[in-house]
Amino acid sequence: MSGGMLAVLALTVTAAAFVQGASGLGFALIVAPVAGLLDPGLLPVFVLTAMIPLNLYVAWRERRNLDLRGARWITAARLAATPAGLALLWVIPEGDLGAVVGAATVLAAVVSLAVPAFVPGPGAYVGAGLVTGLTETATGVGGPPLALVYQHRPPGELRATVAVCFLVGEVASLCLLFVTGRGRAADLGWALLLLPALAAGAWLSRLVHQRVDTRRMRAFVLVFALVSGVVLMAGT
């Protein structure tokens, strides 16, 4: 990866960490399409690895707002679906993974924009966990289903619960990816190299997360996801 490409990825990681730290979602939606354009081989290990320290930080910062009941349902379903997500990686060629990420990102953004307000229950939690386990393990993008479930809940509850669910799921997905030979140690190195960029975005989010207009931030994330997903599909 050239210096220019690394700079683009670093700026993207900083912006994505800020958006997710402030709104509770958006990191993978922003980073995965850009990483896929720069190097499809970065998906999904780089995205999953980079999100772990960010979600640790957000989960600790927002721990008082955690929806423990919802997190349990989502996590159980997400772990059950992880092997199916791994199976997708075996059947999708690496060269086509970028197009799959782009299509999944666009579909998730469109669904997120279209779904009306509702009160989540066990069925919604389980459904979101199953879809997240499938898509996040295969592509690194798993936020939209959780965003759908919590989009009309208090911002702190969304940030805390999504962070905890992501954290458990990311560790499980990475373990399975490396055990089965689908993980590359080099991707861990890229995540470590970009840790300062991640920390900068997370720190900036701390300054505004209590005041951010979450509706506008959510709209920004979804519009960015639509544009970047289309670009990723077109460039594959």
mmCIF file of C-alpha atoms in Angstrom:
data_model
loop_
_atom_site.group_PDB
_atom_site.id
_atom_site.type_symbol
_atom_site.label_atom_id
_atom_site.label_comp_id
_atom_site.label_asym_id
_atom_site.label_seq_id
_atom_site.Cartn_x
_atom_site.Cartn_y
_atom_site.Cartn_z
ATOM 1 C CA MET A 1 0.000 0.000 0.000
ATOM 2 C CA SER A 2 1.424 3.380 -1.029
ATOM 3 C CA GLY A 3 1.837 6.331 1.319
ATOM 4 C CA GLY A 4 -1.045 8.139 -0.334
ATOM 5 C CA MET A 5 -3.355 5.160 0.035
ATOM 6 C CA LEU A 6 -2.344 4.769 3.670
ATOM 7 C CA ALA A 7 -3.099 8.460 4.290
ATOM 8 C CA VAL A 8 -6.549 8.063 2.741
ATOM 9 C CA LEU A 9 -7.228 5.020 4.909
ATOM 10 C CA ALA A 10 -6.016 6.855 8.039
ATOM 11 C CA LEU A 11 -8.277 9.834 7.379
ATOM 12 C CA THR A 12 -11.176 7.478 6.722
ATOM 13 C CA VAL A 13 -10.562 5.610 9.987
ATOM 14 C CA THR A 14 -10.411 8.876 11.943
ATOM 15 C CA ALA A 15 -13.664 10.130 10.436
ATOM 16 C CA ALA A 16 -15.378 6.767 10.932
ATOM 17 C CA ALA A 17 -14.252 6.490 14.571
ATOM 18 C CA PHE A 18 -15.605 9.994 15.201
ATOM 19 C CA VAL A 19 -18.950 9.162 13.584
ATOM 20 C CA GLN A 20 -19.404 5.894 15.458
ATOM 21 C CA GLY A 21 -18.188 7.332 18.741
ATOM 22 C CA ALA A 22 -20.698 10.158 18.410
ATOM 23 C CA SER A 23 -23.694 8.351 16.944
ATOM 24 C CA GLY A 24 -23.167 4.664 17.787
ATOM 25 C CA LEU A 25 -22.868 3.393 14.222
ATOM 26 C CA GLY A 26 -21.108 4.039 10.959
ATOM 27 C CA PHE A 27 -17.528 2.797 11.320
ATOM 28 C CA ALA A 28 -17.787 -0.256 9.073
ATOM 29 C CA LEU A 29 -20.205 1.464 6.686
ATOM 30 C CA ILE A 30 -17.578 4.148 6.108
ATOM 31 C CA VAL A 31 -14.346 2.133 6.303
ATOM 32 C CA ALA A 32 -15.298 -1.115 4.539
ATOM 33 C CA PRO A 33 -16.108 0.407 1.117
ATOM 34 C CA VAL A 34 -12.952 2.559 1.181
ATOM 35 C CA ALA A 35 -10.770 -0.356 2.327
ATOM 36 C CA GLY A 36 -12.362 -2.516 -0.358
ATOM 37 C CA LEU A 37 -11.431 0.013 -3.021
ATOM 38 C CA LEU A 38 -7.838 0.297 -1.776
ATOM 39 C CA ASP A 39 -7.240 -3.414 -1.150
ATOM 40 C CA PRO A 40 -10.072 -6.007 -1.076
ATOM 41 C CA GLY A 41 -7.776 -8.269 0.927
ATOM 42 C CA LEU A 42 -8.249 -5.988 3.932
ATOM 43 C CA LEU A 43 -11.820 -7.255 4.269
ATOM 44 C CA PRO A 44 -13.056 -8.335 6.698
ATOM 45 C CA VAL A 45 -10.158 -8.831 9.156
ATOM 46 C CA PHE A 46 -8.842 -5.262 9.106
ATOM 47 C CA VAL A 47 -12.267 -3.738 9.729
ATOM 48 C CA LEU A 48 -13.134 -6.207 12.496
ATOM 49 C CA THR A 49 -9.779 -5.706 14.232
ATOM 50 C CA ALA A 50 -9.898 -1.914 14.057
ATOM 51 C CA MET A 51 -13.338 -1.838 15.624
ATOM 52 C CA ILE A 52 -12.365 -3.732 18.785
ATOM 53 C CA PRO A 53 -10.577 -0.885 20.631
ATOM 54 C CA LEU A 54 -13.204 1.600 19.463
ATOM 55 C CA ASN A 55 -16.078 -0.488 20.782
ATOM 56 C CA LEU A 56 -14.227 -1.171 24.035
ATOM 57 C CA TYR A 57 -13.958 2.571 24.545
ATOM 58 C CA VAL A 58 -17.579 3.359 23.624
ATOM 59 C CA ALA A 59 -18.961 0.461 25.703
ATOM 60 C CA TRP A 60 -17.066 1.675 28.776
ATOM 61 C CA ARG A 61 -18.009 5.326 28.250
ATOM 62 C CA GLU A 62 -21.708 4.522 27.781
ATOM 63 C CA ARG A 63 -21.935 1.554 30.171
ATOM 64 C CA ARG A 64 -24.748 3.079 32.247
ATOM 65 C CA ASN A 65 -27.060 3.099 29.222
ATOM 66 C CA LEU A 66 -26.639 -0.548 28.195
ATOM 67 C CA ASP A 67 -29.783 -2.501 27.245
ATOM 68 C CA LEU A 68 -28.630 -5.797 28.739
ATOM 69 C CA ARG A 69 -31.747 -7.745 27.718
ATOM 70 C CA GLY A 70 -31.447 -6.736 24.078
ATOM 71 C CA ALA A 71 -27.697 -7.317 24.076
ATOM 72 C CA ARG A 72 -28.185 -10.904 25.282
ATOM 73 C CA TRP A 73 -30.685 -11.774 22.553
ATOM 74 C CA ILE A 74 -28.628 -10.133 19.816
ATOM 75 C CA THR A 75 -25.335 -11.679 20.922
ATOM 76 C CA ALA A 76 -26.752 -15.207 21.127
ATOM 77 C CA ALA A 77 -28.190 -14.955 17.617
ATOM 78 C CA ARG A 78 -25.081 -13.247 16.262
ATOM 79 C CA LEU A 79 -22.792 -16.016 17.550
ATOM 80 C CA ALA A 80 -25.093 -18.678 16.103
ATOM 81 C CA ALA A 81 -24.865 -17.061 12.649
ATOM 82 C CA THR A 82 -21.083 -16.588 12.626
ATOM 83 C CA PRO A 83 -20.270 -19.926 10.908
ATOM 84 C CA ALA A 84 -22.691 -19.073 8.092
ATOM 85 C CA GLY A 85 -20.861 -15.789 7.577
ATOM 86 C CA LEU A 86 -17.602 -17.696 7.315
ATOM 87 C CA ALA A 87 -19.174 -20.004 4.737
ATOM 88 C CA LEU A 88 -19.869 -16.977 2.531
ATOM 89 C CA LEU A 89 -16.142 -16.240 2.451
ATOM 90 C CA TRP A 90 -15.436 -19.717 1.144
ATOM 91 C CA VAL A 91 -17.864 -19.384 -1.764
ATOM 92 C CA ILE A 92 -17.191 -15.732 -2.700
ATOM 93 C CA PRO A 93 -13.880 -15.125 -4.559
ATOM 94 C CA GLU A 94 -11.726 -12.389 -3.007
ATOM 95 C CA GLY A 95 -11.961 -10.356 -6.199
ATOM 96 C CA ASP A 96 -15.748 -10.286 -5.898
ATOM 97 C CA LEU A 97 -15.847 -9.480 -2.193
ATOM 98 C CA GLY A 98 -15.754 -5.736 -2.832
ATOM 99 C CA ALA A 99 -18.887 -5.937 -4.968
ATOM 100 C CA VAL A 100 -20.617 -7.988 -2.271
ATOM 101 C CA VAL A 101 -19.665 -5.426 0.382
ATOM 102 C CA GLY A 102 -20.900 -2.615 -1.841
ATOM 103 C CA ALA A 103 -24.232 -4.320 -2.520
ATOM 104 C CA ALA A 104 -24.719 -5.217 1.154
ATOM 105 C CA THR A 105 -23.895 -1.658 2.183
ATOM 106 C CA VAL A 106 -26.329 -0.087 -0.280
ATOM 107 C CA LEU A 107 -29.093 -2.541 0.650
ATOM 108 C CA ALA A 108 -28.575 -1.929 4.370
ATOM 109 C CA ALA A 109 -28.644 1.842 3.906
ATOM 110 C CA VAL A 110 -31.826 1.720 1.817
ATOM 111 C CA VAL A 111 -33.560 -0.517 4.368
ATOM 112 C CA SER A 112 -32.432 1.743 7.214
ATOM 113 C CA LEU A 113 -33.915 4.764 5.460
ATOM 114 C CA ALA A 114 -37.196 3.019 4.667
ATOM 115 C CA VAL A 115 -38.124 1.213 7.882
ATOM 116 C CA PRO A 116 -40.647 3.121 10.046
ATOM 117 C CA ALA A 117 -40.401 3.552 13.807
ATOM 118 C CA PHE A 118 -41.169 0.492 15.951
ATOM 119 C CA VAL A 119 -40.629 -0.852 19.477
ATOM 120 C CA PRO A 120 -38.083 -3.713 19.386
ATOM 121 C CA GLY A 121 -38.825 -7.076 20.954
ATOM 122 C CA PRO A 122 -37.155 -10.520 21.042
ATOM 123 C CA GLY A 123 -37.996 -11.198 17.396
ATOM 124 C CA ALA A 124 -36.316 -7.978 16.272
ATOM 125 C CA TYR A 125 -33.286 -8.645 18.474
ATOM 126 C CA VAL A 126 -32.828 -12.187 17.148
ATOM 127 C CA GLY A 127 -33.323 -11.140 13.541
ATOM 128 C CA ALA A 128 -30.788 -8.343 13.859
ATOM 129 C CA GLY A 129 -28.296 -10.666 15.540
ATOM 130 C CA LEU A 130 -28.617 -13.317 12.820
ATOM 131 C CA VAL A 131 -28.128 -10.857 9.966
ATOM 132 C CA THR A 132 -25.252 -9.135 11.773
ATOM 133 C CA GLY A 133 -23.461 -12.440 12.359
ATOM 134 C CA LEU A 134 -23.780 -13.290 8.690
ATOM 135 C CA THR A 135 -22.717 -9.971 7.166
ATOM 136 C CA GLU A 136 -20.122 -8.856 9.692
ATOM 137 C CA THR A 137 -18.171 -12.110 9.576
ATOM 138 C CA ALA A 138 -18.165 -12.112 5.773
ATOM 139 C CA THR A 139 -17.616 -8.418 5.053
ATOM 140 C CA GLY A 140 -16.945 -6.518 8.300
ATOM 141 C CA VAL A 141 -20.241 -4.602 7.894
ATOM 142 C CA GLY A 142 -22.784 -5.491 10.558
ATOM 143 C CA GLY A 143 -24.116 -2.232 11.975
ATOM 144 C CA PRO A 144 -27.267 -1.564 9.905
ATOM 145 C CA PRO A 145 -29.434 -4.339 11.441
ATOM 146 C CA LEU A 146 -28.566 -3.130 14.939
ATOM 147 C CA ALA A 147 -29.138 0.465 13.907
ATOM 148 C CA LEU A 148 -32.595 -0.526 12.682
ATOM 149 C CA VAL A 149 -33.459 -2.052 16.050
ATOM 150 C CA TYR A 150 -32.196 0.887 18.126
ATOM 151 C CA GLN A 151 -32.679 3.816 15.742
ATOM 152 C CA HIS A 152 -35.641 5.167 17.739
ATOM 153 C CA ARG A 153 -34.180 4.491 21.197
ATOM 154 C CA PRO A 154 -32.199 7.039 23.264
ATOM 155 C CA PRO A 155 -28.774 7.750 21.694
ATOM 156 C CA GLY A 156 -26.851 6.535 24.735
ATOM 157 C CA GLU A 157 -28.703 3.216 24.713
ATOM 158 C CA LEU A 158 -27.919 2.722 21.028
ATOM 159 C CA ARG A 159 -24.235 3.531 21.468
ATOM 160 C CA ALA A 160 -23.764 1.300 24.512
ATOM 161 C CA THR A 161 -25.694 -1.727 23.278
ATOM 162 C CA VAL A 162 -24.352 -1.687 19.733
ATOM 163 C CA ALA A 163 -20.790 -1.368 21.060
ATOM 164 C CA VAL A 164 -21.171 -4.369 23.390
ATOM 165 C CA CYS A 165 -22.810 -6.521 20.699
ATOM 166 C CA PHE A 166 -20.135 -5.574 18.192
ATOM 167 C CA LEU A 167 -17.342 -6.281 20.637
ATOM 168 C CA VAL A 168 -18.410 -9.832 21.427
ATOM 169 C CA GLY A 169 -19.180 -10.596 17.800
ATOM 170 C CA GLU A 170 -15.930 -9.184 16.431
ATOM 171 C CA VAL A 171 -13.827 -11.315 18.752
ATOM 172 C CA ALA A 172 -15.815 -14.425 17.812
ATOM 173 C CA SER A 173 -15.576 -13.703 14.075
ATOM 174 C CA LEU A 174 -11.839 -13.028 14.199
ATOM 175 C CA CYS A 175 -11.154 -16.211 16.157
ATOM 176 C CA LEU A 176 -13.101 -18.264 13.635
ATOM 177 C CA LEU A 177 -11.460 -16.531 10.663
ATOM 178 C CA PHE A 178 -7.941 -17.213 11.946
ATOM 179 C CA VAL A 179 -8.665 -20.777 13.064
ATOM 180 C CA THR A 180 -9.938 -21.611 9.588
ATOM 181 C CA GLY A 181 -7.087 -19.865 7.778
ATOM 182 C CA ARG A 182 -9.124 -16.933 6.426
ATOM 183 C CA GLY A 183 -7.341 -14.336 8.564
ATOM 184 C CA ARG A 184 -4.046 -12.647 7.669
ATOM 185 C CA ALA A 185 -1.589 -11.449 10.291
ATOM 186 C CA ALA A 186 -0.750 -8.490 8.037
ATOM 187 C CA ASP A 187 -4.262 -7.135 8.485
ATOM 188 C CA LEU A 188 -3.718 -7.047 12.244
ATOM 189 C CA GLY A 189 -0.581 -5.016 11.572
ATOM 190 C CA TRP A 190 -2.506 -2.450 9.520
ATOM 191 C CA ALA A 191 -5.015 -2.078 12.332
ATOM 192 C CA LEU A 192 -2.225 -1.502 14.856
ATOM 193 C CA LEU A 193 -0.537 1.005 12.539
ATOM 194 C CA LEU A 194 -3.757 3.004 12.261
ATOM 195 C CA LEU A 195 -4.515 2.876 15.989
ATOM 196 C CA PRO A 196 -3.503 6.563 16.459
ATOM 197 C CA ALA A 197 -5.984 7.584 13.746
ATOM 198 C CA LEU A 198 -8.673 5.524 15.471
ATOM 199 C CA ALA A 199 -7.840 7.071 18.849
ATOM 200 C CA ALA A 200 -8.017 10.585 17.403
ATOM 201 C CA GLY A 201 -11.499 10.013 16.032
ATOM 202 C CA ALA A 202 -12.703 8.410 19.269
ATOM 203 C CA TRP A 203 -11.302 11.292 21.339
ATOM 204 C CA LEU A 204 -12.993 13.873 19.113
ATOM 205 C CA SER A 205 -16.304 12.030 19.474
ATOM 206 C CA ARG A 206 -15.996 12.413 23.250
ATOM 207 C CA LEU A 207 -16.211 16.171 22.838
ATOM 208 C CA VAL A 208 -19.542 16.105 21.011
ATOM 209 C CA HIS A 209 -21.351 12.824 21.668
ATOM 210 C CA GLN A 210 -23.708 14.386 24.222
ATOM 211 C CA ARG A 211 -24.615 17.252 21.890
ATOM 212 C CA VAL A 212 -24.572 15.676 18.447
ATOM 213 C CA ASP A 213 -27.767 15.708 16.390
ATOM 214 C CA THR A 214 -28.037 11.957 15.940
ATOM 215 C CA ARG A 215 -30.683 12.202 13.207
ATOM 216 C CA ARG A 216 -28.416 14.290 11.002
ATOM 217 C CA MET A 217 -25.408 12.131 11.803
ATOM 218 C CA ARG A 218 -27.366 9.000 10.929
ATOM 219 C CA ALA A 219 -28.475 10.577 7.661
ATOM 220 C CA PHE A 220 -24.868 11.445 6.835
ATOM 221 C CA VAL A 221 -23.698 7.889 7.491
ATOM 222 C CA LEU A 222 -26.434 6.373 5.359
ATOM 223 C CA VAL A 223 -25.889 8.771 2.452
ATOM 224 C CA PHE A 224 -22.148 8.117 2.581
ATOM 225 C CA ALA A 225 -22.853 4.385 2.634
ATOM 226 C CA LEU A 226 -25.068 4.655 -0.448
ATOM 227 C CA VAL A 227 -22.464 6.619 -2.410
ATOM 228 C CA SER A 228 -19.451 4.556 -1.384
ATOM 229 C CA GLY A 229 -21.318 1.282 -1.908
ATOM 230 C CA VAL A 230 -22.259 2.264 -5.439
ATOM 231 C CA VAL A 231 -18.670 3.345 -6.176
ATOM 232 C CA LEU A 232 -17.353 0.064 -4.810
ATOM 233 C CA MET A 233 -19.703 -1.991 -6.964
ATOM 234 C CA ALA A 234 -18.880 0.069 -10.050
ATOM 235 C CA GLY A 235 -15.140 -0.250 -9.504
ATOM 236 C CA THR A 236 -15.076 -4.002 -9.031
#
